[in-house]
């Protein structure tokens, strides 16, 4: 299994609070991704990174920010969580990005009340 | 925009039988890759099979094979000799420019 750790695995919080999810990899892969999974939508890309301090937006980036200060860590932040951001969040990594399969972490279930 | 459509929300198959999951996609890219991922109840995302768009030969991985029809933009997954452990959500995905676009998924139930 690819060395990807997501933390926390579960979190319950209240509307309006800030939330940070962490993705840590031990594979030294260049590309890292954040997705959300919702019923009827599959997985949708939020943000991705192609190197330290290099990030770009995905399909559903509104309300989310990311940071990557080290190769191994990719943080996803909800500055002011809303109930519509209740979801399961997956981190993925890829050695080269294009043409390489992505390997996924085990997901974080986030509930915003 | 790139889109992936899985038109079967749920499918059922008898153990040891064969089942085919459908996937169609739309892209204006000439260089892309297609994947099938499996998500069992444990929530893990497991790569099942991968197809390069420039290859005409259909990819196979043991009991899993694809029928890739590039002109029709169709990418179906065939599972032969279905096993109880195949029960899961299956996602079709299109990769272009370092990004994946997923379909909504098909739940596969396997009956014993």
PDB file of N, CA, C and O in Angstrom, chain A residues 9-10 31 33 35 37 40-43 45 48 88 90 97-99 101-102 104 106-109, chain B residues 31 33 35 37 39 42-45 47 50 89 91 95-105:
ATOM      1  N   UNK A   9      -9.267  10.871  11.047  1.00  0.00           N
ATOM      2  CA  UNK A   9     -10.087   9.961  10.248  1.00  0.00           C
ATOM      3  C   UNK A   9     -11.565  10.358  10.312  1.00  0.00           C
ATOM      4  O   UNK A   9     -12.319  10.129   9.376  1.00  0.00           O
ATOM      5  N   UNK A  10     -11.953  10.918  11.447  1.00  0.00           N
ATOM      6  CA  UNK A  10     -13.324  11.389  11.615  1.00  0.00           C
ATOM      7  C   UNK A  10     -13.281  12.720  12.358  1.00  0.00           C
ATOM      8  O   UNK A  10     -12.423  12.915  13.226  1.00  0.00           O
ATOM      9  N   UNK A  31       3.081  14.783  -6.908  1.00  0.00           N
ATOM     10  CA  UNK A  31       1.708  15.275  -7.005  1.00  0.00           C
ATOM     11  C   UNK A  31       0.867  14.802  -5.819  1.00  0.00           C
ATOM     12  O   UNK A  31       0.913  13.635  -5.429  1.00  0.00           O
ATOM     13  N   UNK A  33      -3.263  15.413  -4.116  1.00  0.00           N
ATOM     14  CA  UNK A  33      -4.605  15.856  -4.487  1.00  0.00           C
ATOM     15  C   UNK A  33      -5.533  15.780  -3.283  1.00  0.00           C
ATOM     16  O   UNK A  33      -5.384  14.905  -2.428  1.00  0.00           O
ATOM     17  N   UNK A  35      -9.757  15.395  -2.759  1.00  0.00           N
ATOM     18  CA  UNK A  35     -11.071  15.168  -3.350  1.00  0.00           C
ATOM     19  C   UNK A  35     -12.115  15.155  -2.241  1.00  0.00           C
ATOM     20  O   UNK A  35     -11.824  14.852  -1.091  1.00  0.00           O
ATOM     21  N   UNK A  37     -15.992  13.244  -1.639  1.00  0.00           N
ATOM     22  CA  UNK A  37     -16.902  12.230  -2.167  1.00  0.00           C
ATOM     23  C   UNK A  37     -18.292  12.449  -1.601  1.00  0.00           C
ATOM     24  O   UNK A  37     -18.484  12.440  -0.379  1.00  0.00           O
ATOM     25  N   UNK A  40     -23.946  10.333  -5.451  1.00  0.00           N
ATOM     26  CA  UNK A  40     -24.417  10.830  -6.737  1.00  0.00           C
ATOM     27  C   UNK A  40     -23.401  11.631  -7.520  1.00  0.00           C
ATOM     28  O   UNK A  40     -23.646  12.008  -8.667  1.00  0.00           O
ATOM     29  N   UNK A  41     -22.238  11.905  -6.894  1.00  0.00           N
ATOM     30  CA  UNK A  41     -21.227  12.731  -7.579  1.00  0.00           C
ATOM     31  C   UNK A  41     -19.890  12.027  -7.740  1.00  0.00           C
ATOM     32  O   UNK A  41     -18.999  12.544  -8.395  1.00  0.00           O
ATOM     33  N   UNK A  42     -19.715  10.890  -7.169  1.00  0.00           N
ATOM     34  CA  UNK A  42     -18.399  10.271  -7.206  1.00  0.00           C
ATOM     35  C   UNK A  42     -17.414  11.117  -6.415  1.00  0.00           C
ATOM     36  O   UNK A  42     -17.768  11.752  -5.416  1.00  0.00           O
ATOM     37  N   UNK A  43     -16.173  11.151  -6.868  1.00  0.00           N
ATOM     38  CA  UNK A  43     -15.160  11.995  -6.245  1.00  0.00           C
ATOM     39  C   UNK A  43     -14.937  13.221  -7.129  1.00  0.00           C
ATOM     40  O   UNK A  43     -14.852  13.112  -8.350  1.00  0.00           O
ATOM     41  N   UNK A  45     -12.520  16.777  -7.584  1.00  0.00           N
ATOM     42  CA  UNK A  45     -11.240  17.372  -7.226  1.00  0.00           C
ATOM     43  C   UNK A  45     -11.439  18.758  -6.618  1.00  0.00           C
ATOM     44  O   UNK A  45     -12.118  19.620  -7.192  1.00  0.00           O
ATOM     45  N   UNK A  48      -5.134  20.603  -6.045  1.00  0.00           N
ATOM     46  CA  UNK A  48      -4.019  19.683  -6.153  1.00  0.00           C
ATOM     47  C   UNK A  48      -2.705  20.454  -6.108  1.00  0.00           C
ATOM     48  O   UNK A  48      -2.679  21.685  -6.241  1.00  0.00           O
ATOM     49  N   UNK A  88     -16.990  13.105   2.729  1.00  0.00           N
ATOM     50  CA  UNK A  88     -15.799  12.300   2.953  1.00  0.00           C
ATOM     51  C   UNK A  88     -14.691  12.854   2.063  1.00  0.00           C
ATOM     52  O   UNK A  88     -14.893  13.025   0.857  1.00  0.00           O
ATOM     53  N   UNK A  90     -10.859  12.687   0.530  1.00  0.00           N
ATOM     54  CA  UNK A  90      -9.762  11.785   0.194  1.00  0.00           C
ATOM     55  C   UNK A  90      -8.556  12.571  -0.284  1.00  0.00           C
ATOM     56  O   UNK A  90      -8.672  13.505  -1.079  1.00  0.00           O
ATOM     57  N   UNK A  97       2.005  12.565 -11.897  1.00  0.00           N
ATOM     58  CA  UNK A  97       0.829  13.291 -12.343  1.00  0.00           C
ATOM     59  C   UNK A  97       0.254  12.627 -13.559  1.00  0.00           C
ATOM     60  O   UNK A  97      -0.405  11.599 -13.462  1.00  0.00           O
ATOM     61  N   UNK A  98       0.519  13.177 -14.698  1.00  0.00           N
ATOM     62  CA  UNK A  98      -0.065  12.650 -15.916  1.00  0.00           C
ATOM     63  C   UNK A  98       0.417  11.228 -16.178  1.00  0.00           C
ATOM     64  O   UNK A  98       1.582  10.904 -15.988  1.00  0.00           O
ATOM     65  N   UNK A  99      -0.496  10.388 -16.592  1.00  0.00           N
ATOM     66  CA  UNK A  99      -0.209   9.019 -17.014  1.00  0.00           C
ATOM     67  C   UNK A  99       0.072   8.057 -15.868  1.00  0.00           C
ATOM     68  O   UNK A  99       0.330   6.884 -16.125  1.00  0.00           O
ATOM     69  N   UNK A 101      -1.238   6.257 -12.270  1.00  0.00           N
ATOM     70  CA  UNK A 101      -2.429   6.088 -11.426  1.00  0.00           C
ATOM     71  C   UNK A 101      -2.238   6.799 -10.099  1.00  0.00           C
ATOM     72  O   UNK A 101      -1.125   6.910  -9.596  1.00  0.00           O
ATOM     73  N   UNK A 102      -3.335   7.303  -9.574  1.00  0.00           N
ATOM     74  CA  UNK A 102      -3.291   7.931  -8.270  1.00  0.00           C
ATOM     75  C   UNK A 102      -3.579   6.880  -7.195  1.00  0.00           C
ATOM     76  O   UNK A 102      -4.394   5.985  -7.384  1.00  0.00           O
ATOM     77  N   UNK A 104      -4.722   6.384  -3.180  1.00  0.00           N
ATOM     78  CA  UNK A 104      -5.560   7.147  -2.262  1.00  0.00           C
ATOM     79  C   UNK A 104      -5.320   6.790  -0.810  1.00  0.00           C
ATOM     80  O   UNK A 104      -5.009   5.643  -0.462  1.00  0.00           O
ATOM     81  N   UNK A 106      -7.095   6.700   3.149  1.00  0.00           N
ATOM     82  CA  UNK A 106      -8.303   6.012   3.625  1.00  0.00           C
ATOM     83  C   UNK A 106      -9.490   6.927   3.849  1.00  0.00           C
ATOM     84  O   UNK A 106     -10.563   6.465   4.224  1.00  0.00           O
ATOM     85  N   UNK A 107      -9.304   8.221   3.651  1.00  0.00           N
ATOM     86  CA  UNK A 107     -10.422   9.151   3.748  1.00  0.00           C
ATOM     87  C   UNK A 107     -10.637   9.701   5.145  1.00  0.00           C
ATOM     88  O   UNK A 107     -10.276   9.092   6.151  1.00  0.00           O
ATOM     89  N   UNK A 108     -11.236  10.896   5.185  1.00  0.00           N
ATOM     90  CA  UNK A 108     -11.648  11.553   6.429  1.00  0.00           C
ATOM     91  C   UNK A 108     -13.122  11.869   6.314  1.00  0.00           C
ATOM     92  O   UNK A 108     -13.543  12.532   5.366  1.00  0.00           O
ATOM     93  N   UNK A 109     -13.887  11.367   7.286  1.00  0.00           N
ATOM     94  CA  UNK A 109     -15.322  11.693   7.302  1.00  0.00           C
ATOM     95  C   UNK A 109     -15.510  12.955   8.132  1.00  0.00           C
ATOM     96  O   UNK A 109     -15.225  12.956   9.320  1.00  0.00           O
TER      97      UNK A 109
ATOM     98  N   UNK B  31      -4.812  12.966 -25.680  1.00  0.00           N
ATOM     99  CA  UNK B  31      -3.956  12.132 -24.831  1.00  0.00           C
ATOM    100  C   UNK B  31      -4.608  12.032 -23.466  1.00  0.00           C
ATOM    101  O   UNK B  31      -4.667  13.015 -22.729  1.00  0.00           O
ATOM    102  N   UNK B  33      -6.039   8.987 -20.195  1.00  0.00           N
ATOM    103  CA  UNK B  33      -6.039   7.648 -19.642  1.00  0.00           C
ATOM    104  C   UNK B  33      -7.378   7.393 -18.964  1.00  0.00           C
ATOM    105  O   UNK B  33      -8.034   8.322 -18.492  1.00  0.00           O
ATOM    106  N   UNK B  35      -9.472   4.789 -16.120  1.00  0.00           N
ATOM    107  CA  UNK B  35      -9.258   3.894 -14.981  1.00  0.00           C
ATOM    108  C   UNK B  35     -10.601   3.386 -14.465  1.00  0.00           C
ATOM    109  O   UNK B  35     -11.627   4.052 -14.585  1.00  0.00           O
ATOM    110  N   UNK B  37     -11.754   2.173 -10.628  1.00  0.00           N
ATOM    111  CA  UNK B  37     -11.412   2.033  -9.223  1.00  0.00           C
ATOM    112  C   UNK B  37     -12.546   1.301  -8.514  1.00  0.00           C
ATOM    113  O   UNK B  37     -13.721   1.478  -8.838  1.00  0.00           O
ATOM    114  N   UNK B  39     -14.296   0.585  -4.708  1.00  0.00           N
ATOM    115  CA  UNK B  39     -14.376   1.069  -3.330  1.00  0.00           C
ATOM    116  C   UNK B  39     -15.258   0.123  -2.524  1.00  0.00           C
ATOM    117  O   UNK B  39     -16.483   0.189  -2.573  1.00  0.00           O
ATOM    118  N   UNK B  42     -15.079  -0.743   3.174  1.00  0.00           N
ATOM    119  CA  UNK B  42     -13.993  -0.185   3.996  1.00  0.00           C
ATOM    120  C   UNK B  42     -13.617   1.239   3.575  1.00  0.00           C
ATOM    121  O   UNK B  42     -12.882   1.926   4.288  1.00  0.00           O
ATOM    122  N   UNK B  43     -14.116   1.678   2.435  1.00  0.00           N
ATOM    123  CA  UNK B  43     -13.912   3.032   1.914  1.00  0.00           C
ATOM    124  C   UNK B  43     -12.579   3.202   1.177  1.00  0.00           C
ATOM    125  O   UNK B  43     -12.332   4.260   0.586  1.00  0.00           O
ATOM    126  N   UNK B  44     -11.739   2.198   1.165  1.00  0.00           N
ATOM    127  CA  UNK B  44     -10.491   2.303   0.395  1.00  0.00           C
ATOM    128  C   UNK B  44     -10.790   2.472  -1.085  1.00  0.00           C
ATOM    129  O   UNK B  44     -11.774   1.943  -1.582  1.00  0.00           O
ATOM    130  N   UNK B  45      -9.951   3.192  -1.789  1.00  0.00           N
ATOM    131  CA  UNK B  45     -10.038   3.317  -3.247  1.00  0.00           C
ATOM    132  C   UNK B  45      -8.940   2.438  -3.832  1.00  0.00           C
ATOM    133  O   UNK B  45      -7.751   2.693  -3.633  1.00  0.00           O
ATOM    134  N   UNK B  47      -7.240   0.636  -7.192  1.00  0.00           N
ATOM    135  CA  UNK B  47      -7.136   0.639  -8.654  1.00  0.00           C
ATOM    136  C   UNK B  47      -7.384  -0.766  -9.178  1.00  0.00           C
ATOM    137  O   UNK B  47      -6.742  -1.718  -8.748  1.00  0.00           O
ATOM    138  N   UNK B  50      -6.343  -0.095 -15.829  1.00  0.00           N
ATOM    139  CA  UNK B  50      -5.971   1.159 -16.457  1.00  0.00           C
ATOM    140  C   UNK B  50      -5.850   0.950 -17.967  1.00  0.00           C
ATOM    141  O   UNK B  50      -5.374  -0.093 -18.411  1.00  0.00           O
ATOM    142  N   UNK B  89     -18.519  -0.491  -4.614  1.00  0.00           N
ATOM    143  CA  UNK B  89     -18.829   0.605  -5.544  1.00  0.00           C
ATOM    144  C   UNK B  89     -17.687   0.661  -6.557  1.00  0.00           C
ATOM    145  O   UNK B  89     -16.506   0.609  -6.155  1.00  0.00           O
ATOM    146  N   UNK B  91     -15.951   2.891  -9.654  1.00  0.00           N
ATOM    147  CA  UNK B  91     -15.884   4.206 -10.280  1.00  0.00           C
ATOM    148  C   UNK B  91     -15.055   4.139 -11.555  1.00  0.00           C
ATOM    149  O   UNK B  91     -13.943   3.593 -11.558  1.00  0.00           O
ATOM    150  N   UNK B  95      -8.443  10.499 -16.856  1.00  0.00           N
ATOM    151  CA  UNK B  95      -7.298  11.313 -16.451  1.00  0.00           C
ATOM    152  C   UNK B  95      -6.820  12.136 -17.642  1.00  0.00           C
ATOM    153  O   UNK B  95      -6.617  11.620 -18.727  1.00  0.00           O
ATOM    154  N   UNK B  96      -6.683  13.416 -17.388  1.00  0.00           N
ATOM    155  CA  UNK B  96      -6.108  14.297 -18.396  1.00  0.00           C
ATOM    156  C   UNK B  96      -5.362  15.400 -17.676  1.00  0.00           C
ATOM    157  O   UNK B  96      -5.802  15.848 -16.632  1.00  0.00           O
ATOM    158  N   UNK B  97      -4.224  15.798 -18.176  1.00  0.00           N
ATOM    159  CA  UNK B  97      -3.514  16.932 -17.593  1.00  0.00           C
ATOM    160  C   UNK B  97      -3.334  16.839 -16.083  1.00  0.00           C
ATOM    161  O   UNK B  97      -3.551  17.815 -15.371  1.00  0.00           O
ATOM    162  N   UNK B  98      -2.933  15.690 -15.574  1.00  0.00           N
ATOM    163  CA  UNK B  98      -2.644  15.493 -14.153  1.00  0.00           C
ATOM    164  C   UNK B  98      -3.882  15.439 -13.266  1.00  0.00           C
ATOM    165  O   UNK B  98      -3.756  15.395 -12.050  1.00  0.00           O
ATOM    166  N   UNK B  99      -5.069  15.455 -13.815  1.00  0.00           N
ATOM    167  CA  UNK B  99      -6.277  15.460 -13.005  1.00  0.00           C
ATOM    168  C   UNK B  99      -7.212  14.313 -13.386  1.00  0.00           C
ATOM    169  O   UNK B  99      -7.266  13.897 -14.533  1.00  0.00           O
ATOM    170  N   UNK B 100      -7.941  13.842 -12.380  1.00  0.00           N
ATOM    171  CA  UNK B 100      -8.929  12.787 -12.582  1.00  0.00           C
ATOM    172  C   UNK B 100     -10.332  13.350 -12.499  1.00  0.00           C
ATOM    173  O   UNK B 100     -10.639  14.139 -11.602  1.00  0.00           O
ATOM    174  N   UNK B 101     -11.188  12.879 -13.419  1.00  0.00           N
ATOM    175  CA  UNK B 101     -12.625  13.162 -13.346  1.00  0.00           C
ATOM    176  C   UNK B 101     -13.330  11.825 -13.177  1.00  0.00           C
ATOM    177  O   UNK B 101     -13.092  10.888 -13.954  1.00  0.00           O
ATOM    178  N   UNK B 102     -14.181  11.737 -12.158  1.00  0.00           N
ATOM    179  CA  UNK B 102     -14.849  10.481 -11.830  1.00  0.00           C
ATOM    180  C   UNK B 102     -16.302  10.476 -12.278  1.00  0.00           C
ATOM    181  O   UNK B 102     -16.967  11.517 -12.300  1.00  0.00           O
ATOM    182  N   UNK B 103     -16.809   9.282 -12.580  1.00  0.00           N
ATOM    183  CA  UNK B 103     -18.232   9.090 -12.708  1.00  0.00           C
ATOM    184  C   UNK B 103     -18.868   8.981 -11.326  1.00  0.00           C
ATOM    185  O   UNK B 103     -18.180   8.952 -10.300  1.00  0.00           O
ATOM    186  N   UNK B 104     -20.199   8.886 -11.311  1.00  0.00           N
ATOM    187  CA  UNK B 104     -20.929   8.860 -10.035  1.00  0.00           C
ATOM    188  C   UNK B 104     -20.859   7.501  -9.341  1.00  0.00           C
ATOM    189  O   UNK B 104     -21.199   7.397  -8.167  1.00  0.00           O
ATOM    190  N   UNK B 105     -20.445   6.477 -10.067  1.00  0.00           N
ATOM    191  CA  UNK B 105     -20.259   5.169  -9.451  1.00  0.00           C
ATOM    192  C   UNK B 105     -21.393   4.201  -9.732  1.00  0.00           C
ATOM    193  O   UNK B 105     -22.529   4.608  -9.993  1.00  0.00           O
TER     194      UNK B 105
END
